[in-house]
Amino acid sequence: MEFRLLGPVEVVIGGTPVALGAARQEVALAQLLLELHHVVSVDRLIDALWADEPPRTAKSQVQITISALRHLLGADVIVTRPPGYLITVSPDALDLARYEQLTASASRAAAEQRPLDAVHDLREALALWRGPALDGLQGEVMRAAAAKLNESRIAAYQECLALELLLGRDHEIIAELTELVAEHPLDERFRGQLMLALYRAGRQADALEVLRAGREILRNELGLDPGDDLRRLERAILTRDAQLDAPGPQHPARLSSKAGATLIPRQLPRTIADFAGREEILAEVSRVVTGADTSGIAPDVPVVVLTGRGGMGKTALAVRAAHLVSSHFPDGQLYLQLRPDMRHTSESLLEQLLRSVGVHPDTVPRDLEGRAAMYRSLLAGRHVLIVIDGAFSTDHIVPFLPGTQGCAAIVTSTQLITGLEGVHQFHIGSLDDQSAQSLLEALVGATRVKAEPDAVRELVQLCEGIPLALRVVAGKLGVRPHWRIAHMLVQLRDETRRLDELDLDGTSVRATLALAYETLGEPARRLLRRLTLLETADFASWVGAPLLGAGIADAEDLLQQLVASHLVEASLSEDDSVRFHLHDLVRIYAAERLAAAESTADRLGSMRRLLSCWLFITTTAHRRIYGGDFAVLHGAAEQWPLPAQSLPLLQNPIDWFRTERNSLVTAIFQAAQLGMDELCWDLATTSATLFESGLYRDDWRDSHAAALEITRHARNRRGEAALLYSLGTLEVGTRVTTASHYFEQALKIFDEIDDGQGRAMVRSGLALVNSLEGNYDTALADYRLAIAGFRDVGDLASEGYTLKTMAQIAADQLDYAAAEELLDEALAIARRLQAPRLTAQVQYALAELALHRGRVEPATDALGSVLQLTREIGDTVGQAYTLTCLGNAQRMLGEFGAAQSAFDDALDLAGSVGNRLIRGRALLGLAELHLARGEEYAALTRVDDALAVLREHGEKGIWQARVLALLGRIHEQAGRPDIAAHAWQRAADLIGTADATLADEITAALRRLRAAG
């Protein structure tokens, strides 16, 4: 027996549809099936059958209807359970249950980055539909249920088509999208998907015609223009924006949390302890968000929108409500803060959200549709709440809304949000008199407030019950405990402009901020003004010192005054460090005061000190990693130092960098914008030490691009060469030919200006490229030149790194004694400098040398120690290398399970840092492991993967030769000598003078095959 709701209601028995009789029986059966596995009360059935006008005999007619259904379906299919009935149908027998299972499976597959499986499940789910849900059934309850199901069908179509666009199936879905746009002419998402598919199919004109037709329909039927997303898509099509191109092969999203644990974001700001009023709204918001609202048909994703003018406490209310319901969302709470002047696009904000739930930037799709699809997919099956603070139109909300049950959203906006269906909208106005007085009691003290009831009433009236205005006034009272509240009223009455600003146009907060601003001393006001120069979402306490040119203790005291005045807010970050930020209206007001009160020279002086302080801190972080000013070039830019006692923040430089990364990158861009070329390139190249910790390749590349532009404009040749060298270092792990190009450009300039240290650093980089390509003789010659240069300028750390790399070449050439001697010398330098990263790399090379010599157990123990050290210092790249080598050692010991785990972790890290070389080496190790297990097919698959990655990394190289040599072994063992010989010959052609052991093995293998054949 089968039951069908996705179309006209049908019952199929023995493969044949059966007639249900009266329409009343169809409705009753549909209601029972819609609430499968739940008891449906008699009252609920009455509502479904007759809505608000049931007959007197309604209950007896329900009994008759159920009796007729039992006669048709069997007595045991519908059972009586107080207070109603329960239908006992297997989920497999109901098309709706099967549809929900398939869509849930698709959501899981999409979240796990299995788009092909997700599309398969969605297509199978959509194939179950035979027309509109519950087609032909009458009544308000049935119509509401049908609408919800039909919306789900549309959402499934949209999700499926977004995934197929992500997979590059543009041509295949054009016809289907054309039909869907015709059926749903007002749906802008379908229209945008059709435009994108047509554009990718080379039909630019047709894509633009689709938008033109949609614009005409929207104007004629609704009097509206297309939304921002469609207009952006139109511009992108007209300009042939490369971001619209079909994406390449999708890589699995990787969680970047430790030990592979699922990342659970907890991003809500703290809720204020003295929150007052809004009890009814809070309770209603909580009911809606948690799905406990029974006043209507509950949407799959509850969305609450809080609207009202500035200063009404919408954000505080949203955060308060989110904290109250947080236990209903155990998989996390996201917080997205929007500002009218933000330069971020929906695409970049979606990337921010994706990173919040554990996706690394390397796996984020390039286009808005792809990012939105991935975001919804990752939230599917989870219970996550998102707070969107400061939205100003529907287009700023829709991309960030989850798509499936279990999630919810709370949105704040100064605008009335229209065009967003199914939302619960609340207008947030002024506090009533009692709530305002309660707020003042909490802020100022009950005794003080109750002592002057008339003054309090007038104060609330003058502030019009605006919470932010009340808080600022109370702040002034709080820092002047000797003032009477009546004295504050005198101040308010004298501020005519401020009273004018306390009006419905939303500008009242500026006057309130003016009062708070004037209560500060000039040094604190100056700090508040200059904090607006930061252009970052939050900041650390030390920034006040360079902004003011003051001591750090004095600056922090002034900052605490601003916190006490509620003009700056303090919060704890995820690493328990204290961060500060300006609210938007405070920032706008303070920026106005800055322009009015301070000259351009004063502002530039503050910025120069701030950026010079960034250079000082970044240089200090570099020194702590390298043991001094080694392996880096500095220019003539002045540094603005902080006292030593203020630098415990650099106890772990990598952790500090991860906290300050956005601010540091912003500082580099600001230096470029201000034309401070010498400071800009120095700050950018010194920051590369921190970028190369592994996780921030885009920041490295983008910051250097900005710095390179300004140095070239200023004809700063040394800065240009230093940046080119740093970019070459960035590309060594990604694409050898690009790295070589950068190094050669840098070397030409360093030769022109006769910079010995720069020349030595570039020689070392070129030597590394040559060693990776198997040109060991050329590499060693360059390394020797580099060593001489480093010794001339006293760059011990660079000398140590170079000795370590030369030792690895010596080991490949079977000169183990020379390799050990070079490594001992490098280790002595590392210990002398107390440089943890150099120490870890030399100890790794010693362990690798032991492995070369067959000393597997000591090598394994040593690699375990190196792995611990790289984790302690946050060296992600070092961890990936160490795990790969450790996996090889464990394979040699027969510890296959441990080796598998090590290689998997190495692959995850290599993917997170975007390093193709490490990834290729890890894949080679996995192929060796599969071969050791006798898993030929898996070994061949990994070999193919490794070759593909290494070819992207460089046209030729020693690691490709090693993979090809393994390929030959696999085919020889499988009895395919011709294929084996071909692989070995290709390896022999690549290996050159590198890896004598491997060259001998290949020669012997080819000789063996010729003898056998």
Coordinates of N, CA, C and O in Angstrom, one line a residue, residues 341-470:
D341 N 28.2 51.8 5.3 CA 29.4 52.2 4.6 C 30.3 51.1 4.4 O 31.5 51.3 4.0
M342 N 29.9 49.9 4.7 CA 30.8 48.7 4.6 C 31.2 48.5 3.1 O 30.3 48.5 2.2
R343 N 32.4 48.2 2.9 CA 32.9 47.9 1.5 C 32.7 46.4 1.2 O 32.9 46.0 0.1
H344 N 32.3 45.6 2.2 CA 32.1 44.2 1.9 C 30.9 43.9 1.1 O 29.9 44.5 1.2
T345 N 31.1 43.0 0.1 CA 30.0 42.5 -0.7 C 29.3 41.3 0.0 O 29.8 40.8 0.9
S346 N 28.1 40.9 -0.6 CA 27.5 39.7 -0.1 C 28.4 38.5 -0.2 O 28.4 37.6 0.6
E347 N 29.2 38.5 -1.3 CA 30.1 37.4 -1.5 C 31.1 37.3 -0.3 O 31.4 36.2 0.2
S348 N 31.8 38.4 0.0 CA 32.8 38.4 1.0 C 32.2 38.1 2.4 O 32.8 37.5 3.3
L349 N 31.0 38.6 2.7 CA 30.3 38.3 3.9 C 30.0 36.9 4.0 O 30.0 36.3 5.1
L350 N 29.5 36.3 2.9 CA 29.3 34.8 2.9 C 30.6 34.0 3.2 O 30.6 33.0 3.9
E351 N 31.7 34.5 2.6 CA 33.0 33.8 3.0 C 33.3 33.9 4.4 O 33.7 33.0 5.1
Q352 N 33.0 35.1 5.0 CA 33.2 35.3 6.5 C 32.3 34.3 7.3 O 32.8 33.6 8.2
L353 N 31.1 34.1 6.9 CA 30.2 33.1 7.5 C 30.7 31.7 7.3 O 30.7 30.9 8.3
L354 N 31.2 31.4 6.1 CA 31.7 30.0 5.8 C 32.9 29.7 6.7 O 33.0 28.6 7.2
R355 N 33.8 30.7 6.8 CA 34.9 30.5 7.7 C 34.5 30.3 9.2 O 35.1 29.5 9.9
S356 N 33.4 30.9 9.5 CA 32.9 30.8 10.9 C 32.5 29.4 11.2 O 32.5 29.0 12.4
V357 N 32.0 28.7 10.2 CA 31.5 27.3 10.4 C 32.6 26.3 10.0 O 32.3 25.1 9.8
G358 N 33.8 26.7 9.8 CA 34.9 25.8 9.6 C 35.4 25.6 8.2 O 36.3 24.7 8.0
V359 N 34.9 26.4 7.2 CA 35.4 26.2 5.8 C 36.6 27.0 5.6 O 36.6 28.2 5.9
H360 N 37.6 26.4 5.0 CA 38.9 27.2 4.7 C 38.7 27.9 3.4 O 38.0 27.5 2.5
P361 N 39.3 29.2 3.3 CA 39.1 30.0 2.1 C 39.4 29.3 0.8 O 38.8 29.6 -0.2
D362 N 40.3 28.3 0.8 CA 40.7 27.6 -0.4 C 39.6 26.9 -1.0 O 39.6 26.5 -2.2
T363 N 38.6 26.5 -0.2 CA 37.5 25.7 -0.7 C 36.2 26.5 -0.9 O 35.2 25.9 -1.3
V364 N 36.2 27.8 -0.7 CA 35.1 28.6 -0.9 C 34.8 28.9 -2.4 O 35.7 29.4 -3.1
P365 N 33.6 28.6 -2.9 CA 33.3 28.9 -4.3 C 33.5 30.4 -4.6 O 33.4 31.3 -3.7
R366 N 33.7 30.8 -5.9 CA 34.0 32.1 -6.2 C 32.8 33.0 -6.3 O 32.8 34.2 -6.1
D367 N 31.7 32.4 -6.8 CA 30.5 33.2 -7.1 C 29.5 33.2 -5.9 O 29.5 32.4 -5.0
L368 N 28.6 34.2 -5.9 CA 27.6 34.3 -4.8 C 26.7 33.1 -4.7 O 26.5 32.6 -3.6
E369 N 26.2 32.6 -5.9 CA 25.4 31.4 -5.8 C 26.0 30.2 -5.2 O 25.5 29.5 -4.4
G370 N 27.3 30.0 -5.6 CA 28.0 28.9 -5.0 C 28.3 29.0 -3.5 O 28.1 28.1 -2.8
R371 N 28.6 30.2 -3.1 CA 28.8 30.4 -1.7 C 27.6 30.3 -0.9 O 27.5 29.7 0.2
A372 N 26.5 30.8 -1.4 CA 25.2 30.7 -0.7 C 24.8 29.3 -0.6 O 24.3 28.8 0.4
A373 N 25.0 28.5 -1.7 CA 24.6 27.1 -1.7 C 25.4 26.3 -0.7 O 24.9 25.5 0.1
M374 N 26.7 26.6 -0.6 CA 27.6 25.9 0.3 C 27.2 26.3 1.8 O 27.1 25.4 2.7
Y375 N 26.9 27.6 2.0 CA 26.5 28.0 3.3 C 25.2 27.3 3.8 O 25.1 26.8 4.9
R376 N 24.2 27.3 2.9 CA 22.9 26.6 3.3 C 23.2 25.1 3.5 O 22.6 24.5 4.4
S377 N 24.0 24.5 2.7 CA 24.3 23.1 2.8 C 25.0 22.8 4.1 O 24.7 21.8 4.8
L378 N 25.9 23.6 4.5 CA 26.7 23.4 5.8 C 25.7 23.5 7.0 O 26.0 22.9 8.0
L379 N 24.7 24.4 6.9 CA 23.8 24.5 8.0 C 22.7 23.5 8.0 O 22.0 23.3 9.0
A380 N 22.5 22.8 6.9 CA 21.4 21.8 6.8 C 21.7 20.7 7.8 O 22.8 20.2 8.0
G381 N 20.6 20.3 8.5 CA 20.8 19.3 9.5 C 21.3 19.7 10.8 O 21.5 19.0 11.7
R382 N 21.6 21.0 10.9 CA 22.1 21.6 12.2 C 21.1 22.5 12.8 O 20.2 23.0 12.1
H383 N 21.3 22.9 14.0 CA 20.5 23.8 14.7 C 21.3 25.0 15.0 O 22.1 25.1 16.0
V384 N 21.3 26.0 14.1 CA 22.1 27.2 14.2 C 21.3 28.4 14.1 O 20.3 28.5 13.3
L385 N 21.6 29.4 14.9 CA 20.9 30.7 14.9 C 21.9 31.8 14.4 O 23.0 31.8 14.7
I386 N 21.4 32.6 13.5 CA 22.2 33.7 12.9 C 21.5 35.0 13.3 O 20.3 35.2 13.1
V387 N 22.3 35.9 13.8 CA 21.8 37.3 14.1 C 22.5 38.2 13.0 O 23.7 38.3 12.9
I388 N 21.6 38.9 12.2 CA 22.1 39.8 11.2 C 21.8 41.2 11.7 O 20.7 41.6 11.7
D389 N 22.8 41.9 12.1 CA 22.7 43.2 12.7 C 23.0 44.3 11.7 O 24.1 44.4 11.2
G390 N 22.0 45.2 11.5 CA 22.2 46.4 10.7 C 21.8 46.2 9.2 O 22.4 46.9 8.4
A391 N 20.9 45.3 8.9 CA 20.5 45.1 7.5 C 19.7 46.3 7.1 O 19.0 46.9 7.9
F392 N 19.8 46.7 5.8 CA 19.1 47.9 5.3 C 18.2 47.6 4.1 O 17.7 48.5 3.6
S393 N 18.1 46.3 3.7 CA 17.2 46.0 2.6 C 17.0 44.5 2.6 O 17.9 43.8 3.2
T394 N 16.0 44.0 1.9 CA 15.8 42.5 1.7 C 17.1 41.9 1.1 O 17.5 40.8 1.5
D395 N 17.7 42.6 0.2 CA 18.9 42.0 -0.5 C 20.0 41.7 0.5 O 20.9 41.0 0.2
H396 N 20.1 42.5 1.6 CA 21.1 42.3 2.6 C 20.8 41.2 3.6 O 21.6 41.0 4.5
I397 N 19.6 40.6 3.4 CA 19.2 39.5 4.4 C 19.2 38.2 3.7 O 19.7 37.2 4.2
V398 N 18.6 38.1 2.5 CA 18.3 36.8 1.8 C 19.5 35.9 1.7 O 19.5 34.7 2.0
P399 N 20.7 36.5 1.2 CA 21.8 35.6 1.0 C 22.3 34.9 2.3 O 22.9 33.8 2.2
F400 N 22.0 35.4 3.5 CA 22.5 34.9 4.7 C 21.5 34.0 5.5 O 21.8 33.6 6.6
L401 N 20.4 33.8 4.9 CA 19.4 33.0 5.6 C 19.6 31.5 5.4 O 19.8 31.1 4.2
P402 N 19.5 30.7 6.4 CA 19.6 29.3 6.2 C 18.4 28.8 5.4 O 17.4 29.5 5.3
G403 N 18.5 27.5 4.9 CA 17.4 27.1 4.1 C 16.6 25.9 4.6 O 15.7 25.5 3.9
T404 N 17.0 25.3 5.7 CA 16.3 24.1 6.2 C 15.9 24.2 7.7 O 16.4 25.1 8.4
Q405 N 15.1 23.3 8.0 CA 14.5 23.3 9.4 C 15.7 23.1 10.4 O 16.7 22.5 10.2
G406 N 15.4 23.7 11.6 CA 16.4 23.6 12.7 C 17.1 24.9 12.9 O 17.7 25.1 14.0
C407 N 17.2 25.8 11.9 CA 17.9 27.0 12.0 C 16.8 28.2 12.1 O 15.7 28.0 11.9
A408 N 17.3 29.3 12.5 CA 16.5 30.5 12.6 C 17.4 31.7 12.5 O 18.6 31.7 12.5
A409 N 16.7 32.9 12.3 CA 17.4 34.2 12.1 C 16.7 35.3 12.8 O 15.5 35.3 12.9
I410 N 17.6 36.2 13.4 CA 17.1 37.4 14.0 C 17.8 38.5 13.3 O 19.0 38.5 13.2
V411 N 17.0 39.5 12.7 CA 17.6 40.6 11.9 C 17.2 41.9 12.5 O 16.1 42.1 13.0
T412 N 18.1 42.8 12.6 CA 17.8 44.2 13.0 C 18.0 45.1 11.8 O 18.9 44.9 10.9
S413 N 17.2 46.1 11.7 CA 17.2 47.1 10.6 C 16.6 48.4 11.0 O 15.6 48.4 11.7
T414 N 17.1 49.5 10.4 CA 16.5 50.8 10.6 C 15.4 51.0 9.6 O 14.6 52.0 9.7
Q415 N 15.3 50.1 8.7 CA 14.3 50.2 7.6 C 13.2 49.1 7.8 O 13.4 48.0 8.3
L416 N 11.9 49.5 7.4 CA 10.9 48.5 7.3 C 11.2 47.5 6.2 O 11.3 47.9 5.0
I417 N 11.3 46.3 6.5 CA 11.8 45.3 5.5 C 10.5 44.8 4.8 O 9.6 44.2 5.4
T418 N 10.5 44.9 3.4 CA 9.4 44.5 2.6 C 9.9 43.4 1.6 O 11.1 43.4 1.3
G419 N 9.0 42.6 1.1 CA 9.4 41.7 0.1 C 10.0 40.4 0.6 O 10.4 39.6 -0.2
L420 N 10.0 40.2 1.9 CA 10.6 39.0 2.5 C 9.4 38.3 3.2 O 8.8 38.7 4.2
E421 N 9.1 37.1 2.6 CA 7.9 36.4 3.0 C 8.1 35.6 4.2 O 9.2 35.1 4.5
G422 N 7.1 35.4 5.0 CA 7.1 34.5 6.1 C 7.9 35.0 7.3 O 8.2 34.2 8.2
V423 N 8.1 36.3 7.4 CA 8.9 36.8 8.5 C 7.9 37.3 9.6 O 6.8 37.7 9.3
H424 N 8.4 37.4 10.8 CA 7.7 38.0 11.9 C 8.4 39.3 12.2 O 9.6 39.3 12.6
Q425 N 7.7 40.4 12.0 CA 8.4 41.7 12.1 C 7.9 42.5 13.3 O 6.7 42.5 13.6
F426 N 8.8 43.0 14.1 CA 8.5 43.8 15.3 C 9.0 45.2 15.2 O 10.2 45.4 14.9
H427 N 8.2 46.2 15.5 CA 8.7 47.6 15.5 C 9.2 47.8 16.9 O 8.5 47.6 17.9
I428 N 10.4 48.3 17.0 CA 11.0 48.6 18.3 C 11.0 50.1 18.5 O 11.7 50.9 17.8
G429 N 10.1 50.6 19.3 CA 10.0 52.0 19.6 C 10.6 52.4 20.9 O 11.5 51.7 21.5
S430 N 10.2 53.5 21.5 CA 10.8 54.0 22.7 C 10.4 53.1 23.9 O 9.3 52.5 23.8
L431 N 11.2 53.2 24.9 CA 10.8 52.5 26.2 C 9.6 53.2 26.8 O 9.6 54.5 26.8
D432 N 8.7 52.5 27.5 CA 7.7 53.2 28.3 C 8.4 53.7 29.5 O 9.5 53.4 29.9
D433 N 7.6 54.6 30.2 CA 8.2 55.3 31.4 C 8.7 54.3 32.4 O 9.8 54.6 33.0
Q434 N 8.0 53.3 32.7 CA 8.5 52.4 33.8 C 9.7 51.6 33.4 O 10.7 51.5 34.2
S435 N 9.8 51.2 32.1 CA 11.0 50.5 31.7 C 12.2 51.4 31.6 O 13.4 51.1 32.0
A436 N 12.0 52.7 31.2 CA 13.1 53.7 31.2 C 13.6 53.9 32.6 O 14.8 54.0 32.8
Q437 N 12.7 54.0 33.6 CA 13.1 54.3 34.9 C 13.8 53.1 35.5 O 14.9 53.2 36.2
S438 N 13.4 51.8 35.1 CA 14.1 50.6 35.5 C 15.5 50.6 35.0 O 16.5 50.2 35.7
L439 N 15.7 51.1 33.7 CA 17.0 51.1 33.1 C 17.9 52.1 33.9 O 19.0 51.8 34.2
L440 N 17.3 53.3 34.2 CA 18.1 54.3 34.9 C 18.5 53.8 36.3 O 19.6 54.0 36.8
E441 N 17.6 53.1 37.0 CA 17.9 52.5 38.3 C 19.1 51.5 38.2 O 20.0 51.5 39.1
A442 N 19.1 50.7 37.2 CA 20.2 49.7 37.0 C 21.5 50.4 36.7 O 22.6 50.0 37.1
L443 N 21.4 51.6 36.0 CA 22.7 52.2 35.6 C 23.2 53.2 36.6 O 24.4 53.3 36.8
V444 N 22.3 53.9 37.3 CA 22.7 55.0 38.2 C 22.6 54.5 39.7 O 23.3 55.0 40.5
G445 N 21.6 53.7 39.9 CA 21.4 53.3 41.3 C 20.0 53.6 41.7 O 19.5 54.7 41.5
A446 N 19.3 52.6 42.3 CA 17.8 52.8 42.6 C 17.6 54.0 43.6 O 16.7 54.8 43.5
T447 N 18.5 54.1 44.6 CA 18.4 55.1 45.6 C 18.4 56.5 45.0 O 17.6 57.4 45.3
R448 N 19.4 56.7 44.1 CA 19.5 58.0 43.5 C 18.3 58.3 42.6 O 17.8 59.5 42.6
V449 N 17.8 57.3 41.9 CA 16.7 57.6 41.0 C 15.4 57.9 41.8 O 14.6 58.8 41.5
K450 N 15.1 57.1 42.8 CA 13.9 57.2 43.5 C 13.9 58.5 44.4 O 12.8 59.0 44.8
A451 N 15.0 59.1 44.6 CA 15.1 60.3 45.4 C 14.6 61.5 44.6 O 14.2 62.5 45.2
E452 N 14.5 61.4 43.3 CA 14.1 62.6 42.4 C 13.1 62.1 41.3 O 13.4 62.1 40.1
P453 N 11.9 61.7 41.7 CA 11.0 61.1 40.7 C 10.6 62.1 39.6 O 10.5 61.7 38.5
D454 N 10.4 63.4 40.0 CA 9.9 64.3 39.0 C 11.1 64.5 38.0 O 10.8 64.6 36.7
A455 N 12.3 64.7 38.5 CA 13.4 64.9 37.6 C 13.6 63.7 36.6 O 14.0 63.8 35.4
V456 N 13.4 62.5 37.1 CA 13.6 61.3 36.3 C 12.5 61.3 35.2 O 12.8 60.9 34.1
R457 N 11.3 61.6 35.6 CA 10.2 61.6 34.5 C 10.6 62.6 33.4 O 10.4 62.3 32.2
E458 N 11.1 63.8 33.8 CA 11.4 64.8 32.8 C 12.6 64.3 31.9 O 12.6 64.5 30.7
L459 N 13.6 63.7 32.6 CA 14.7 63.2 31.9 C 14.3 62.2 30.8 O 14.8 62.2 29.7
V460 N 13.4 61.3 31.2 CA 12.9 60.3 30.2 C 12.2 60.9 29.1 O 12.4 60.6 27.9
Q461 N 11.4 62.0 29.4 CA 10.7 62.7 28.3 C 11.7 63.4 27.4 O 11.5 63.3 26.2
L462 N 12.7 64.0 27.9 CA 13.7 64.7 27.1 C 14.4 63.8 26.2 O 14.8 64.1 25.1
C463 N 14.7 62.6 26.7 CA 15.4 61.6 25.9 C 14.4 60.7 25.1 O 14.9 59.9 24.3
E464 N 13.1 61.0 25.2 CA 12.1 60.3 24.5 C 12.2 58.8 24.6 O 11.8 58.0 23.7
G465 N 12.7 58.4 25.8 CA 12.7 56.9 26.0 C 13.7 56.2 25.2 O 13.6 54.9 25.1
I466 N 14.6 56.8 24.5 CA 15.6 56.1 23.6 C 16.7 55.5 24.5 O 17.4 56.2 25.2
P467 N 16.8 54.2 24.5 CA 17.8 53.5 25.4 C 19.2 54.0 25.3 O 19.8 54.3 26.3
L468 N 19.7 54.3 24.0 CA 21.1 54.7 23.9 C 21.2 56.1 24.5 O 22.2 56.4 25.2
A469 N 20.3 57.0 24.4 CA 20.3 58.3 25.0 C 20.3 58.2 26.5 O 21.1 58.9 27.2
L470 N 19.5 57.4 27.0 CA 19.4 57.2 28.5 C 20.7 56.6 29.0 O 21.2 57.0 30.1

